[in-house]
mmCIF file of N, CA and C in Angstrom:
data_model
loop_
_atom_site.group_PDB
_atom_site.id
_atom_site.type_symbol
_atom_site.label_atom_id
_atom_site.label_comp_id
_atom_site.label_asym_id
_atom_site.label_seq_id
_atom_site.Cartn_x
_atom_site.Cartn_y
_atom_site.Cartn_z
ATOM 1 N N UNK S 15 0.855 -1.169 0.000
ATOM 2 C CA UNK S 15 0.000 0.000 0.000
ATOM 3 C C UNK S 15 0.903 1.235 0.000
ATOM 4 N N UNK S 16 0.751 2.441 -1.311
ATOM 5 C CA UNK S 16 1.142 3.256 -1.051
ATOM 6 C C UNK S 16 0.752 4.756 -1.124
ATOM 7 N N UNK S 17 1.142 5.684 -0.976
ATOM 8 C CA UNK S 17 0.944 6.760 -1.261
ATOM 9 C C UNK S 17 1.077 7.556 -2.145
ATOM 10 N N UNK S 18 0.442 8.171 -2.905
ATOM 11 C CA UNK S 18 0.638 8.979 -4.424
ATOM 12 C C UNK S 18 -0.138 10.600 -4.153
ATOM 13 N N UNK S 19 0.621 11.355 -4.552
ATOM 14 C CA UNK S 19 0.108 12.407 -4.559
ATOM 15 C C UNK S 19 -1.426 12.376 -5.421
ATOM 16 N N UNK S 20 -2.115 13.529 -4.728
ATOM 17 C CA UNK S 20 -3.237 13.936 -5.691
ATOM 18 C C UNK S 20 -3.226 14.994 -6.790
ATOM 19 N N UNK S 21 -3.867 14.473 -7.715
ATOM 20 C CA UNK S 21 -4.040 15.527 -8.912
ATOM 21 C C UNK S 21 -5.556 16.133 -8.870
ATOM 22 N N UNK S 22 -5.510 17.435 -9.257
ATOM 23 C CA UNK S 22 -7.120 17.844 -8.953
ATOM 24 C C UNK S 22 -7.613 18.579 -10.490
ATOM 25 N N UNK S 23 -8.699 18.476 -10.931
ATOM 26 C CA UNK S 23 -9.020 18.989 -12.564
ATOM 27 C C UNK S 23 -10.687 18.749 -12.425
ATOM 28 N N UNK S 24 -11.134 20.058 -13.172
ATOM 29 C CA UNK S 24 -12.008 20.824 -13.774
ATOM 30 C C UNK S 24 -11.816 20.504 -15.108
ATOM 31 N N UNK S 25 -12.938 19.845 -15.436
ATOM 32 C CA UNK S 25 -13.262 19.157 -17.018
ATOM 33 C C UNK S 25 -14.060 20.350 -17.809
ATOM 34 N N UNK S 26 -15.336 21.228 -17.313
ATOM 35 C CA UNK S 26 -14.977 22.129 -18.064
ATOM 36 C C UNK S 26 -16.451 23.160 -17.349
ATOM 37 N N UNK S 27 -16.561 24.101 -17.705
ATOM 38 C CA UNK S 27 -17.611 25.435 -17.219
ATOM 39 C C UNK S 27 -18.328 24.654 -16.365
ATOM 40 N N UNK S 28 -19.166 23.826 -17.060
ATOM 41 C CA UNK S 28 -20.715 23.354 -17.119
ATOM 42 C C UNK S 28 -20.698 22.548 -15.672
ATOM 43 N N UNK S 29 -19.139 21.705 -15.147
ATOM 44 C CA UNK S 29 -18.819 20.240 -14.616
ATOM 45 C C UNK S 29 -18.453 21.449 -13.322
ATOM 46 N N UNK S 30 -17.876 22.815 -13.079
ATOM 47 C CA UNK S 30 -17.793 23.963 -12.271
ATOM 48 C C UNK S 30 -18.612 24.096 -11.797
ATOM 49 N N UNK S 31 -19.621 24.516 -12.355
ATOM 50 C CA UNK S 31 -21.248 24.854 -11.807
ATOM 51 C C UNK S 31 -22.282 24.092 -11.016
ATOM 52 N N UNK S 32 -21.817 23.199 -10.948
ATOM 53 C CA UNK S 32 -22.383 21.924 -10.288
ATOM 54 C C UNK S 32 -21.139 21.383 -8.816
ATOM 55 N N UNK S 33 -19.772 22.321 -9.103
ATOM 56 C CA UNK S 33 -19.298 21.689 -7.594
ATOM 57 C C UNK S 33 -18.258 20.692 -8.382
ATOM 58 N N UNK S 34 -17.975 20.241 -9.639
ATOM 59 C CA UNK S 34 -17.250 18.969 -9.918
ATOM 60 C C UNK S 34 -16.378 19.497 -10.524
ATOM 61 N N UNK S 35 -14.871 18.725 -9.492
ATOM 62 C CA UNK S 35 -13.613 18.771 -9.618
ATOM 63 C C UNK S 35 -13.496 17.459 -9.530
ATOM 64 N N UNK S 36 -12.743 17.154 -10.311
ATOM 65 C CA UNK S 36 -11.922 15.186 -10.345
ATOM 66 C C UNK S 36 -11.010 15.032 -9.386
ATOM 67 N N UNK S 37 -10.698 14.163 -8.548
ATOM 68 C CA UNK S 37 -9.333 13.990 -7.839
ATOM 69 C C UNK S 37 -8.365 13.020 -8.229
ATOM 70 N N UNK S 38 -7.610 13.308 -9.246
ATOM 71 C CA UNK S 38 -6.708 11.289 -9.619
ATOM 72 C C UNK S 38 -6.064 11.330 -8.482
ATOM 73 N N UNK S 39 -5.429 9.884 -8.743
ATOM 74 C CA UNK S 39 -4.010 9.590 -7.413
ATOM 75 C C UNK S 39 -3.722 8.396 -8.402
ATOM 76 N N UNK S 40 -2.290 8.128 -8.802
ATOM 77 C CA UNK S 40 -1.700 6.820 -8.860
ATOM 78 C C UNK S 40 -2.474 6.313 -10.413
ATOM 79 N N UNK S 41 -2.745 7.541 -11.395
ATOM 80 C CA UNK S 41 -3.031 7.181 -12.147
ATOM 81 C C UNK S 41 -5.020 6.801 -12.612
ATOM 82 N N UNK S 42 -5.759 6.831 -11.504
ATOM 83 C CA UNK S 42 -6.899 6.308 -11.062
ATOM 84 C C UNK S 42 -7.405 7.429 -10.558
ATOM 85 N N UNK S 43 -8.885 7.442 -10.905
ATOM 86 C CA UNK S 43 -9.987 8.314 -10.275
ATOM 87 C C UNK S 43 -10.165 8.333 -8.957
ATOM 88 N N UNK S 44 -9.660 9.087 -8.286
ATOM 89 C CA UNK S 44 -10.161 8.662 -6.173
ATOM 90 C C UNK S 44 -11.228 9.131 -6.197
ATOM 91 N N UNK S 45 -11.938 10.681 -6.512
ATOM 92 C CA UNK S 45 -13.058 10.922 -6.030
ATOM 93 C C UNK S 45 -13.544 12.069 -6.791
ATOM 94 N N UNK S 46 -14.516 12.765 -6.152
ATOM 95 C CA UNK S 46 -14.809 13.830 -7.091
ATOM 96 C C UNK S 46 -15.623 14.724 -6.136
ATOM 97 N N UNK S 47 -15.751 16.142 -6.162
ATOM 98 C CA UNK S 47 -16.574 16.797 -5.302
ATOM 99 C C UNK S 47 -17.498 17.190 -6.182
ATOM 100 N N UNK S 48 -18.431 17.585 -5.285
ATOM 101 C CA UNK S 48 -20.043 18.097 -6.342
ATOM 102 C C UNK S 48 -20.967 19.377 -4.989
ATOM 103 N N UNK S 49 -21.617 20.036 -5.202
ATOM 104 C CA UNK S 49 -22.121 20.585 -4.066
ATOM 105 C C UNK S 49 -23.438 20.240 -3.818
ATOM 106 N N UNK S 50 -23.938 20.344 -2.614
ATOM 107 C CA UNK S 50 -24.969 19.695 -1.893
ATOM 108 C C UNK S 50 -25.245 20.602 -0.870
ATOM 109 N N UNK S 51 -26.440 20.866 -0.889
ATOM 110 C CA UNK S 51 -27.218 22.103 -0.311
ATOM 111 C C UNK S 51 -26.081 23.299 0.544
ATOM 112 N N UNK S 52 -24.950 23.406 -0.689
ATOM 113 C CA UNK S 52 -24.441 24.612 -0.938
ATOM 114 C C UNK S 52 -23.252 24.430 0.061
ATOM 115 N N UNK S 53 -22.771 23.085 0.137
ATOM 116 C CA UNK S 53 -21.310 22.661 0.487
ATOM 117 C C UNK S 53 -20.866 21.898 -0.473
ATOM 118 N N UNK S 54 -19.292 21.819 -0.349
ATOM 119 C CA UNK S 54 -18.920 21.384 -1.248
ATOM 120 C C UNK S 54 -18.716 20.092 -0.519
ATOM 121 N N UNK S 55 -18.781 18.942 -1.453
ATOM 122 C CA UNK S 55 -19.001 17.513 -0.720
ATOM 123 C C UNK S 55 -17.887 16.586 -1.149
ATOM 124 N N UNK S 56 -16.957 15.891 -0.852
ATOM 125 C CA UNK S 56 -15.960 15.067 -1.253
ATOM 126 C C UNK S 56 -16.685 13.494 -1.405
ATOM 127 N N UNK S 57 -17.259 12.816 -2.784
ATOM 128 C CA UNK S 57 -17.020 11.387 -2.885
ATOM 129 C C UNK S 57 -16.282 10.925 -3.291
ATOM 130 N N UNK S 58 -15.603 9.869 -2.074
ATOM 131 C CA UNK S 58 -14.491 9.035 -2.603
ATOM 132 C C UNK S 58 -14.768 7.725 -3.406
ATOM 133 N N UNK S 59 -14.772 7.413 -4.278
ATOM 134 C CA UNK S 59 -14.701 5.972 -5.136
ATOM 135 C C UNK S 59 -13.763 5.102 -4.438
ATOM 136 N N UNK S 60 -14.741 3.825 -4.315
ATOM 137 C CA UNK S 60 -14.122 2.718 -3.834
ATOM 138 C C UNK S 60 -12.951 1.960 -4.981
ATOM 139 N N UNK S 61 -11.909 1.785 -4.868
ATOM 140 C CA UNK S 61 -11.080 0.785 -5.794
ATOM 141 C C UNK S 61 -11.349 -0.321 -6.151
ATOM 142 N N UNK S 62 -11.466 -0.608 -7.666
ATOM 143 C CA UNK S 62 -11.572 -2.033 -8.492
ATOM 144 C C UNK S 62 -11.189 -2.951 -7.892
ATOM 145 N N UNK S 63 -10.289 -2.982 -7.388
ATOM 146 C CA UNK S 63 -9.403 -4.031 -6.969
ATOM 147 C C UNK S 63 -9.585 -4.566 -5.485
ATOM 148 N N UNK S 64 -10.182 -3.226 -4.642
ATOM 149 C CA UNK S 64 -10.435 -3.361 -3.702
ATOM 150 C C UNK S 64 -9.325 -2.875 -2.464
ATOM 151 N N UNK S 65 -8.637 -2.688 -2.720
ATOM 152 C CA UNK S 65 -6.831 -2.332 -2.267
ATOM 153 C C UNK S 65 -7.674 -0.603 -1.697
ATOM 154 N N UNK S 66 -7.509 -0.524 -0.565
ATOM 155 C CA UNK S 66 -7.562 0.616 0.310
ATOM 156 C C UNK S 66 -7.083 1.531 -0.470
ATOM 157 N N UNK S 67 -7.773 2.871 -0.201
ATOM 158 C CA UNK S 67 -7.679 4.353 -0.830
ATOM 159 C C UNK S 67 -6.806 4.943 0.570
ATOM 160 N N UNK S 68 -5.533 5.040 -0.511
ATOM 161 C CA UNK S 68 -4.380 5.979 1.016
ATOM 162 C C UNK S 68 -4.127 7.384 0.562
ATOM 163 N N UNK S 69 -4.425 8.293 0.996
ATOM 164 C CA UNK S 69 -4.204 9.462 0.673
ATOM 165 C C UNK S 69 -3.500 10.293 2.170
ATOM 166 N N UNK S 70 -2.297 10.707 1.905
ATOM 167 C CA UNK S 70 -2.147 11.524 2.912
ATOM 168 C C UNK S 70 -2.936 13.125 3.776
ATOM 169 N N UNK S 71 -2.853 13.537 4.507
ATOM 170 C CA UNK S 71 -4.023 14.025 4.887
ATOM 171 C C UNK S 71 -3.663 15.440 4.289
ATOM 172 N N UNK S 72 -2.119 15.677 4.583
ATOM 173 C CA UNK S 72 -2.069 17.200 3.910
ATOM 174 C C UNK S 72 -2.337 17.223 2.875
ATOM 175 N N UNK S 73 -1.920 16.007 1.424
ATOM 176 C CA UNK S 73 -2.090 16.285 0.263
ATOM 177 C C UNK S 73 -3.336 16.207 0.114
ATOM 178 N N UNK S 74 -4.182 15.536 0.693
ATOM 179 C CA UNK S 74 -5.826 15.901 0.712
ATOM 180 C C UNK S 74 -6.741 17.003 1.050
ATOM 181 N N UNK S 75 -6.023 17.661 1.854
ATOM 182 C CA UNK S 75 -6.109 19.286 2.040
ATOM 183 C C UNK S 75 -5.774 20.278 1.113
ATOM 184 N N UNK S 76 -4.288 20.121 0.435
ATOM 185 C CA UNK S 76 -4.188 21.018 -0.618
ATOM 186 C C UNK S 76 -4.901 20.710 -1.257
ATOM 187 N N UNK S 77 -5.120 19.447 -1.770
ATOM 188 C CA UNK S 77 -6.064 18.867 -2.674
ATOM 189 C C UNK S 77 -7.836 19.657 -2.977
ATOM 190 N N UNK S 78 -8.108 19.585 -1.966
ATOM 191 C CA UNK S 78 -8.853 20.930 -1.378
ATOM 192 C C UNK S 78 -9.287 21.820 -2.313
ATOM 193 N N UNK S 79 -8.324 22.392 -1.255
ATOM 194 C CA UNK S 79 -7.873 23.644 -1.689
ATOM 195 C C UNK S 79 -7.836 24.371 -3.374
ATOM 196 N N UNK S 80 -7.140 23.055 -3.626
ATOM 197 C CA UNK S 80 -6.937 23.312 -5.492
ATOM 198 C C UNK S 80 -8.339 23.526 -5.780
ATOM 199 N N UNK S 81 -9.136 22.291 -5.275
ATOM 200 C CA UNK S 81 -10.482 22.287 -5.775
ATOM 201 C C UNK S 81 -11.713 23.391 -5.667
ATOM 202 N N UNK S 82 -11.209 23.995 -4.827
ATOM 203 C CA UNK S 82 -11.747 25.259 -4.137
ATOM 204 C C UNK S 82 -11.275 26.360 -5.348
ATOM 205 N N UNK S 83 -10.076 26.557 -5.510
ATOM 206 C CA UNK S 83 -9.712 27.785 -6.496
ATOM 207 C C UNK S 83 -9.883 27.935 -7.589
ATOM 208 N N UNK S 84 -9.839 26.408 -8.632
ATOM 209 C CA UNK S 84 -10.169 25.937 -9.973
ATOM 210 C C UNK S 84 -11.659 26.310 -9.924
ATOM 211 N N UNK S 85 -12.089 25.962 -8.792
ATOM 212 C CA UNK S 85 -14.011 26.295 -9.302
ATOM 213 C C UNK S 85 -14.017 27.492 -9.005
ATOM 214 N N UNK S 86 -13.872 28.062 -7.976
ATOM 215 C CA UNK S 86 -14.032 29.609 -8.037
ATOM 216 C C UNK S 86 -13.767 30.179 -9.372
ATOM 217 N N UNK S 87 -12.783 30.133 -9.935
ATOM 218 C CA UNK S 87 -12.259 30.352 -11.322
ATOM 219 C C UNK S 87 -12.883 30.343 -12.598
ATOM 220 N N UNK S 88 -13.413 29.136 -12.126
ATOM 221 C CA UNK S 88 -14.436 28.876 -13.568
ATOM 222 C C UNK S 88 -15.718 29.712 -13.772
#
């Protein structure tokens, strides 16, 4: 089991407006945020394989964060 940084991305205007930012890690989709009665909500996707989702906690924070500024942005 290891650890991989997160990548965070805005697919495009429309996927903004709704709260949805992608989160990869390790090549693979971890999760995605969307908003819900006007928070922003983190779902994590369970793994194919079944192999535990490890994310460190700071990079899940910046992770955040990114996700926070990319949508503001859009």
């Amino acid at each position: 089991m290891s650890m991989h940084a997160v990548r965070v991305s805005v697919v495009s205007p429309e996927e903004a407006s709704y709260g949805v930012a992608e989160f990869w890690s390790g090549g693979r989709l971890l999760g995605f945020t969307h908003f819900d009665d006007g928070d922003l909500m983190l779902r994590i996707e369970p793994r194919d394989d079944g192999a535990p989702v490890v994310v460190g906690a700071r990079g899940l924070a910046d992770a955040l964060a990114e996700a926070n500024r990319l949508l503001a942005s859009s």
